[in-house]
mmCIF file of C-alpha atoms in Angstrom:
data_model
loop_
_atom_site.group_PDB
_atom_site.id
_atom_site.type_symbol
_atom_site.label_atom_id
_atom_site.label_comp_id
_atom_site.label_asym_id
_atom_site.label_seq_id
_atom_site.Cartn_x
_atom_site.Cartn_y
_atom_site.Cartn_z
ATOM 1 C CA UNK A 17 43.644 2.586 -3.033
ATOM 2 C CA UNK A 18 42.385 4.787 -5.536
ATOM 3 C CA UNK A 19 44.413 7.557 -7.622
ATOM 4 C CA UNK A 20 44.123 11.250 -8.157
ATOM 5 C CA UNK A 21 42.874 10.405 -11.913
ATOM 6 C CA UNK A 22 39.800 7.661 -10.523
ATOM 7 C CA UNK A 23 39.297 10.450 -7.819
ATOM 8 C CA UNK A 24 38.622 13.130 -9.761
ATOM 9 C CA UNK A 25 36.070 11.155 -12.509
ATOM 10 C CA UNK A 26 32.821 12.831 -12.053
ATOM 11 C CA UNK A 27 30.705 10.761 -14.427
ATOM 12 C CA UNK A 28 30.698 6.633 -13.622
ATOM 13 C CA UNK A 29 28.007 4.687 -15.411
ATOM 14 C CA UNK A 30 28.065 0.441 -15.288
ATOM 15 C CA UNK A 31 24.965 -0.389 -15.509
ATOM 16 C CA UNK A 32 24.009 -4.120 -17.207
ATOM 17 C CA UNK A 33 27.216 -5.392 -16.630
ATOM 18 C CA UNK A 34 26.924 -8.603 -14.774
ATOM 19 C CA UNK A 35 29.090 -7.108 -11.595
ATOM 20 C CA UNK A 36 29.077 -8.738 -8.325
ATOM 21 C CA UNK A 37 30.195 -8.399 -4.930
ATOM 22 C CA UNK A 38 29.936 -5.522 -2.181
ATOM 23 C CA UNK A 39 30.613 -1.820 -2.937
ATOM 24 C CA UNK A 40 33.773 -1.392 -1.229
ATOM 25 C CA UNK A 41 33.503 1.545 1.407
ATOM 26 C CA UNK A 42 36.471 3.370 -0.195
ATOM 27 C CA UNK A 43 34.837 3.877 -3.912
ATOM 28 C CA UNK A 44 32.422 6.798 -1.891
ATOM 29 C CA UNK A 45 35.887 8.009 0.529
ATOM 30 C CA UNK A 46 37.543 8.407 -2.814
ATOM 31 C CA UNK A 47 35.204 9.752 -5.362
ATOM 32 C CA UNK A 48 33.878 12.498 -3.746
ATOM 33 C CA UNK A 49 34.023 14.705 -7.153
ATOM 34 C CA UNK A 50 31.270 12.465 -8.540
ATOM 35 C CA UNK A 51 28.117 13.814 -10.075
ATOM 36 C CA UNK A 52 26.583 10.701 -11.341
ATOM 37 C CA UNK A 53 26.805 7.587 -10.995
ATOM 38 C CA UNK A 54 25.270 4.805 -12.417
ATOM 39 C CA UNK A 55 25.306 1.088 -11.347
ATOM 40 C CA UNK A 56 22.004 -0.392 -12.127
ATOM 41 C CA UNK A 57 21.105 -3.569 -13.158
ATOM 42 C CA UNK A 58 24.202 -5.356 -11.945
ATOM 43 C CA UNK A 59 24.380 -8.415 -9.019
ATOM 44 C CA UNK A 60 25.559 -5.985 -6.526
ATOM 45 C CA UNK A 61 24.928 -7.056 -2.840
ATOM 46 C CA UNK A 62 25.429 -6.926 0.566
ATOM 47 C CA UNK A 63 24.794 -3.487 2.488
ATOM 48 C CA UNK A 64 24.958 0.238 1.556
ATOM 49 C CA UNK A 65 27.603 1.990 3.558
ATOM 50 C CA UNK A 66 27.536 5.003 5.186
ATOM 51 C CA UNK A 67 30.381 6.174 3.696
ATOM 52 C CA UNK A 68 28.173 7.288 0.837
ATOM 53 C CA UNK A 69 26.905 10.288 2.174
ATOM 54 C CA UNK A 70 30.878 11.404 1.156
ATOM 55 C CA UNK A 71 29.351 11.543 -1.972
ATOM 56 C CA UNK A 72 28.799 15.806 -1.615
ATOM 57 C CA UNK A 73 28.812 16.627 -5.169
ATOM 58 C CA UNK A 74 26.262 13.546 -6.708
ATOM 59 C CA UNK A 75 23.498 14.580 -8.403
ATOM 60 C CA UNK A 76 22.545 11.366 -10.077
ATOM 61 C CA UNK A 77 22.516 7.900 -7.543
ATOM 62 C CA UNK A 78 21.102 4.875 -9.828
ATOM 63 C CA UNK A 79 21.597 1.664 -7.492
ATOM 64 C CA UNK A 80 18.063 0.202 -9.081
ATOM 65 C CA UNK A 81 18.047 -3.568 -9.980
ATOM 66 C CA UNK A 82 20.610 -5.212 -7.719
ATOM 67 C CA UNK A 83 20.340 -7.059 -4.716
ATOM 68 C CA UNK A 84 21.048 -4.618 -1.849
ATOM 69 C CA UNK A 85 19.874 -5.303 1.286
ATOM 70 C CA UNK A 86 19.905 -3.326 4.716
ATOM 71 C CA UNK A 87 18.666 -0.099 5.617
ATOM 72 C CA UNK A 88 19.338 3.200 3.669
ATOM 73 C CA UNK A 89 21.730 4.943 5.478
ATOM 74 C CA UNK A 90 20.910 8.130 6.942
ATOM 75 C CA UNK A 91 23.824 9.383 6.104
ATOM 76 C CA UNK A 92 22.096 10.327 2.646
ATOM 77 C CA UNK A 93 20.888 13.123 4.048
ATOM 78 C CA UNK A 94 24.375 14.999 3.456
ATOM 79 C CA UNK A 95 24.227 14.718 -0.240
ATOM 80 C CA UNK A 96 21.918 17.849 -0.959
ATOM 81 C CA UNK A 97 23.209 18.100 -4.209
ATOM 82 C CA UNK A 98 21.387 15.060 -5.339
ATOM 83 C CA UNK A 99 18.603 15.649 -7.845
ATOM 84 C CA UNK A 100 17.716 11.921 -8.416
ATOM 85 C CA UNK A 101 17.784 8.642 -6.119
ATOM 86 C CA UNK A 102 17.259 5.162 -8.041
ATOM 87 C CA UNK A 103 17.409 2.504 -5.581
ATOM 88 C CA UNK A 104 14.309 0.365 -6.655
ATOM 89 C CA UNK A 105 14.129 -2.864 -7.212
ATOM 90 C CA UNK A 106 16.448 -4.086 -4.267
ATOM 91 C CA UNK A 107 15.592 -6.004 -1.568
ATOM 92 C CA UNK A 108 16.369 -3.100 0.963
ATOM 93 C CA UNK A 109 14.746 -2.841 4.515
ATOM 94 C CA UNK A 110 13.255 -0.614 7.298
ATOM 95 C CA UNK A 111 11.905 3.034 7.378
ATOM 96 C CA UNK A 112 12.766 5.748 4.737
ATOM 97 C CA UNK A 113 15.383 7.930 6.552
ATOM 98 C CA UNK A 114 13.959 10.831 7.791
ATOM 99 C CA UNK A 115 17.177 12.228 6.657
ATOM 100 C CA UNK A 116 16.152 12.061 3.186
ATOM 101 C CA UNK A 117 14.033 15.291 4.054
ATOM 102 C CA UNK A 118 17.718 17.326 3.987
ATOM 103 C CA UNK A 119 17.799 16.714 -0.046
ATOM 104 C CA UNK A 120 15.491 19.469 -0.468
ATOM 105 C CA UNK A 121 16.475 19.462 -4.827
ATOM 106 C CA UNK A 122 15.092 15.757 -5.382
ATOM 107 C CA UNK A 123 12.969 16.006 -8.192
ATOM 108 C CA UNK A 124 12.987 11.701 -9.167
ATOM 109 C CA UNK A 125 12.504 9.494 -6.156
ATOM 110 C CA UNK A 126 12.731 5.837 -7.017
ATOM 111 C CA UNK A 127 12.311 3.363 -3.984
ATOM 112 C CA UNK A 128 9.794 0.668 -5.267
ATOM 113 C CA UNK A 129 9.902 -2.860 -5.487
ATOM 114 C CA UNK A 130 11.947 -3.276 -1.702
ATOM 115 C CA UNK A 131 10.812 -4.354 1.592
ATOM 116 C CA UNK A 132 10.662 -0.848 3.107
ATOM 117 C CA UNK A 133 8.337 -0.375 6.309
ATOM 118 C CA UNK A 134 7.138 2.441 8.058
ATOM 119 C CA UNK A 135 5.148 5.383 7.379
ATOM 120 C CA UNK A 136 5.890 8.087 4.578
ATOM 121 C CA UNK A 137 7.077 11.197 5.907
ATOM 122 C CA UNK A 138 5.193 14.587 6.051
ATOM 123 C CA UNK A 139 8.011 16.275 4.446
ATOM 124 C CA UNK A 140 7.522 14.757 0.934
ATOM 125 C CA UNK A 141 5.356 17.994 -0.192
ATOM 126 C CA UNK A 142 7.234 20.223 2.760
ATOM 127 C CA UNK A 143 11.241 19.892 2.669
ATOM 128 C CA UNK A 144 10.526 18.011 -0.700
ATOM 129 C CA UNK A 145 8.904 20.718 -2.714
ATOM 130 C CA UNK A 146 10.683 19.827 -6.346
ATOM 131 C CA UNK A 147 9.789 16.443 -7.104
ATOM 132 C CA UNK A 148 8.385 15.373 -10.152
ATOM 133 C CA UNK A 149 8.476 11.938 -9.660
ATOM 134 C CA UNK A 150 7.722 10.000 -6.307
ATOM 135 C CA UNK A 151 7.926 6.138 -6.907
ATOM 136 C CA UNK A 152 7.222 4.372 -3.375
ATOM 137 C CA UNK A 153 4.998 1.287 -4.804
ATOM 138 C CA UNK A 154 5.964 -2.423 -3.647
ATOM 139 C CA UNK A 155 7.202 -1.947 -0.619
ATOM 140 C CA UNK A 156 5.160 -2.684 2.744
ATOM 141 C CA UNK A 157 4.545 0.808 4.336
ATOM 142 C CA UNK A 158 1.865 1.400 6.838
ATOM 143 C CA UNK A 159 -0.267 4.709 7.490
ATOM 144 C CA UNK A 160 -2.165 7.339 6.037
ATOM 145 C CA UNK A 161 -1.341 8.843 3.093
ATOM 146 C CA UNK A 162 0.285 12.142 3.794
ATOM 147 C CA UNK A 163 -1.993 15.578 2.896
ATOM 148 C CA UNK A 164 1.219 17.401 2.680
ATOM 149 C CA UNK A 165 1.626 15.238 -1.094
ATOM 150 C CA UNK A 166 -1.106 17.826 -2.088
ATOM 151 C CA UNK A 167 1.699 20.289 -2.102
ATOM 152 C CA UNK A 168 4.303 18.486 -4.617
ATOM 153 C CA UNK A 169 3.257 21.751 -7.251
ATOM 154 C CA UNK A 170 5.750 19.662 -9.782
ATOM 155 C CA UNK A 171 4.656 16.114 -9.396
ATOM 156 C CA UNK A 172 3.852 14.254 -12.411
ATOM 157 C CA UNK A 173 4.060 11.006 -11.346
ATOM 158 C CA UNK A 174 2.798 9.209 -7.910
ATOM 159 C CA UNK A 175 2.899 5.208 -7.170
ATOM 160 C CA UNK A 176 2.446 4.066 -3.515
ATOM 161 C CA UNK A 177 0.842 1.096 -5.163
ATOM 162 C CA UNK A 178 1.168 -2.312 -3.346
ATOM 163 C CA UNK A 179 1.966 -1.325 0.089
ATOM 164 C CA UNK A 180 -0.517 -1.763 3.364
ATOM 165 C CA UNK A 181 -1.578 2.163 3.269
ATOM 166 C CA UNK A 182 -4.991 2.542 4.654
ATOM 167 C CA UNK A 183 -7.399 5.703 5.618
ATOM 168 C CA UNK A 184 -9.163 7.926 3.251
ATOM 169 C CA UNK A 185 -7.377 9.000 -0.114
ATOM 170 C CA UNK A 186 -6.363 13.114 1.154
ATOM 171 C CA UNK A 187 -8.958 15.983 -0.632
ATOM 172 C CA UNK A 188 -4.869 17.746 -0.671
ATOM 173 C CA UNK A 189 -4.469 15.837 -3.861
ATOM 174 C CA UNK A 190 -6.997 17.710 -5.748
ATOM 175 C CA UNK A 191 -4.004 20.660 -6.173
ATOM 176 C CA UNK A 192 -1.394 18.069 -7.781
ATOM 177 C CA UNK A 193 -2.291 20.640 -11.007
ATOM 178 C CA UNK A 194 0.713 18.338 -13.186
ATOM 179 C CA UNK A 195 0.376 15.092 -11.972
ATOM 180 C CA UNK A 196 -0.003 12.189 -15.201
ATOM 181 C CA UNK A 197 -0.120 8.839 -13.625
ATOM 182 C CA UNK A 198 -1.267 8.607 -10.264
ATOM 183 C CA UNK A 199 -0.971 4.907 -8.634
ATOM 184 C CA UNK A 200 -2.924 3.770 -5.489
ATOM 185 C CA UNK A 201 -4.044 0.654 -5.943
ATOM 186 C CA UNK A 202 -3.290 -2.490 -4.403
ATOM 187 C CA UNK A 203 -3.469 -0.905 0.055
ATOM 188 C CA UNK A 204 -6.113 -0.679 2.453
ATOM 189 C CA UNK A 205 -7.724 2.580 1.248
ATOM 190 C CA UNK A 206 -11.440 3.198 2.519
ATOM 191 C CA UNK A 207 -14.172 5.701 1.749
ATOM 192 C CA UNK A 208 -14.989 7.475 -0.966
ATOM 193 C CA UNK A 209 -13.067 8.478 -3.949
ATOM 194 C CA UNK A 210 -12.811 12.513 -3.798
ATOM 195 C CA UNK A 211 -14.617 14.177 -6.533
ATOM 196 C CA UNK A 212 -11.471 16.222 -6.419
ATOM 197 C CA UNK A 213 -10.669 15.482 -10.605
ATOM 198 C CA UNK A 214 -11.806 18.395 -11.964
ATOM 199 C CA UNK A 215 -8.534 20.044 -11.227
ATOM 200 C CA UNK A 216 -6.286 17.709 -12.805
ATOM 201 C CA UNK A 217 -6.511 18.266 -16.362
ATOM 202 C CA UNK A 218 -2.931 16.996 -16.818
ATOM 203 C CA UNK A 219 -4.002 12.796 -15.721
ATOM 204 C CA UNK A 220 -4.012 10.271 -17.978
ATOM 205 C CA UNK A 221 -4.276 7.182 -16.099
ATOM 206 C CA UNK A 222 -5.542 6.381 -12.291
ATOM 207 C CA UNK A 223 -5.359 3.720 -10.619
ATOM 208 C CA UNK A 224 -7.317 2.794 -7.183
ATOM 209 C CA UNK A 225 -8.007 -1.162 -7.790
ATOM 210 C CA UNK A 226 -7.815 -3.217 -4.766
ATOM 211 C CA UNK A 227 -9.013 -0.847 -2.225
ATOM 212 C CA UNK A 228 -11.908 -1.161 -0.011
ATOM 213 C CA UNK A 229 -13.321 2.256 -1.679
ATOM 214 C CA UNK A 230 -16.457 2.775 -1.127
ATOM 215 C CA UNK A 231 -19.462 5.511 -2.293
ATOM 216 C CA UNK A 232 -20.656 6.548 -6.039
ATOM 217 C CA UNK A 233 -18.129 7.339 -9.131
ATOM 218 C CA UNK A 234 -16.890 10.401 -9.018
ATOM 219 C CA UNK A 235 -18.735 12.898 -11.590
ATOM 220 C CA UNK A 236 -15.739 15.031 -11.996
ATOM 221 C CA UNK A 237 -13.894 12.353 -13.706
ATOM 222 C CA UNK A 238 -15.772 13.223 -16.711
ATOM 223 C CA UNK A 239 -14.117 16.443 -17.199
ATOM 224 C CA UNK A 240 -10.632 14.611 -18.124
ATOM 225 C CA UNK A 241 -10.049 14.813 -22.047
ATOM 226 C CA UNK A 242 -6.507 13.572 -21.539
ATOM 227 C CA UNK A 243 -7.441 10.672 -19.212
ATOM 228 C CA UNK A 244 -7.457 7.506 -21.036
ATOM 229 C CA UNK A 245 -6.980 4.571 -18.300
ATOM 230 C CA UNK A 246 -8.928 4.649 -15.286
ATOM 231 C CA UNK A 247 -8.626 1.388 -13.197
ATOM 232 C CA UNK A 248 -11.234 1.230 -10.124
ATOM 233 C CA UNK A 249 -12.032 -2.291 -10.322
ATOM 234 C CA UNK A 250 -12.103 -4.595 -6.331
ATOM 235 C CA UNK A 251 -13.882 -1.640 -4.338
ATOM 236 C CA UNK A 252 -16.853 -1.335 -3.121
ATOM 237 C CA UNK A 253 -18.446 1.194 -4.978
ATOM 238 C CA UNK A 254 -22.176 1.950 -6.047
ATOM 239 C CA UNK A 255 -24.161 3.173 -8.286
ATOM 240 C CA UNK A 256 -23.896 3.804 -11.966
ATOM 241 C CA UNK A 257 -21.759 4.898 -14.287
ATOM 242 C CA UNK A 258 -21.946 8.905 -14.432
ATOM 243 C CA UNK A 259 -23.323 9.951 -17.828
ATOM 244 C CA UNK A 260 -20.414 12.907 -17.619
ATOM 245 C CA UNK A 261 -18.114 9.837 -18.472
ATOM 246 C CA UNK A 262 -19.037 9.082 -21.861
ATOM 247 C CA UNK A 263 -19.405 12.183 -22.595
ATOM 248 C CA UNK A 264 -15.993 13.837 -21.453
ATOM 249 C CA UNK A 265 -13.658 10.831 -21.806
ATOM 250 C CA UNK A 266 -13.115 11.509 -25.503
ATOM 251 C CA UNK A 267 -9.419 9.690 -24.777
ATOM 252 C CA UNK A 268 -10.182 6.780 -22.610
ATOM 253 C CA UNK A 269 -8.884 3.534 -23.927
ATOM 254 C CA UNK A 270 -9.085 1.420 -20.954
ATOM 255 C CA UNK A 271 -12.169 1.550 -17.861
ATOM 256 C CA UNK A 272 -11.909 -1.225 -15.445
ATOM 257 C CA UNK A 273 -14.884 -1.401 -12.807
ATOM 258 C CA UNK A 274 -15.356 -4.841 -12.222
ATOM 259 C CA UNK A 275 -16.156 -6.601 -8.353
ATOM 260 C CA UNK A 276 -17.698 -3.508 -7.041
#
């Protein structure tokens, strides 16, 4: 049992302690005042209950770097106050919840580096309008890429690298007007690469290596002063090297274009 003092803590961080075992049901019944909480890199196992979706007030769920395994319950859907979900590096399993589409403040999604399957959801870029940061990346999801990811206004950050994602690479993410890193490599993506870069002053590194890409380099690319890594290498594409490369790329560190 659990105390009026433990139930009213609101702030619970444990990461990189070495803790084992199963989260007890009765931590999320009981601490239902919590705003963050933190339990990352520990040897936590077994399954996530559904009691966590008692969690009403959390704003902050860092599970990454444990051993979970399971589904994510949908449950999660009732905690609409959270504003970031860590839960990478697990060895979690099934679809994303469609559930998840309820938490319409997310702004930092972190599910990487599980075994999740399934296709990813229209509503990240419809419900999901506030994310910055949409980490989906090792995991083995199937489908398209959704156009509605065109719409994430704030997103800074995409990885849905390493999963079996095929279809063409959406013209929607021409508008991602903030996005920095942008990770695709590593699925089953065909066609060409959209010439779609002229909008996206903000990248500095893309990454679509390990595709089945197909078509001439993008000219547009060339417009990019802040882009400095550009990773294309294991396509199929043709051609030459645009001359608007070297002669917009003034911060390119890094161009990989190798096995094409």
């Amino acid at each position: 049992t659990f105390d009026d003092d433990v139930a009213a803590v609101t702030h619970l961080t444990l990461s990189s302690n070495g803790i084992r075992g199963v989260l007890p049901p009765e931590i999320f019944k009981a601490l239902d005042q919590m705003r963050v909480l933190d339990l990352s890199q520990n040897l936590l196992g077994g399954t996530l209950s559904p009691e966590i979706g008692n969690l009403l007030s959390l704003e902050e769920l860092n599970i990454e770097s444990n051993v979970l395994i399971g589904s994510i319950p949908s449950t999660i859907g009732k905690m609409t106050n959270l504003l970031v979900l860590n839960a990478g590096a697990n060895s979690l399993t099934g679809p994303i919840p469609s559930q998840i589409e309820q938490l319409y403040n997310l702004e930092y999604v972190v599910l990487e580096q599980n075994s999740l399957t399934g296709r990813i959801s229209n509503s990240f870029g419809t419900s999901l309008s506030n994310i910055v940061s949409l980490y989906l990346g090792d995991n083995s999801l199937t489908g398209t890429i959704p156009s509605t990811l065109g719409k994430l206004d704030n997103l800074r950050e995409l990885s849905l690298r390493k999963n079996n994602l095929s279809g063409l690479i959406p013209l929607e993410l021409g508008s991602l007007h903030e996005i920095i890193n942008l990770h695709l490599d590593e699925n089953g993506l065909g066609g060409p690469l959209p010439d779609f870069f002229s909008s996206l002053l903000s990248l500095n590194k893309i990454d679509v290596s390990r595709n089945i890409l197909s078509g001439t380099l993008p000219q547009s690319i060339g417009t990019l002063e802040n882009l400095s890594i550009i990773h294309m290498d294991n396509n199929q594409f043709v051609g030459s090297i645009p001359d608007s490369w070297w002669e917009g790329l003034s911060a390119f560190e890094e161009i990989y274009l190798y096995k094409n």
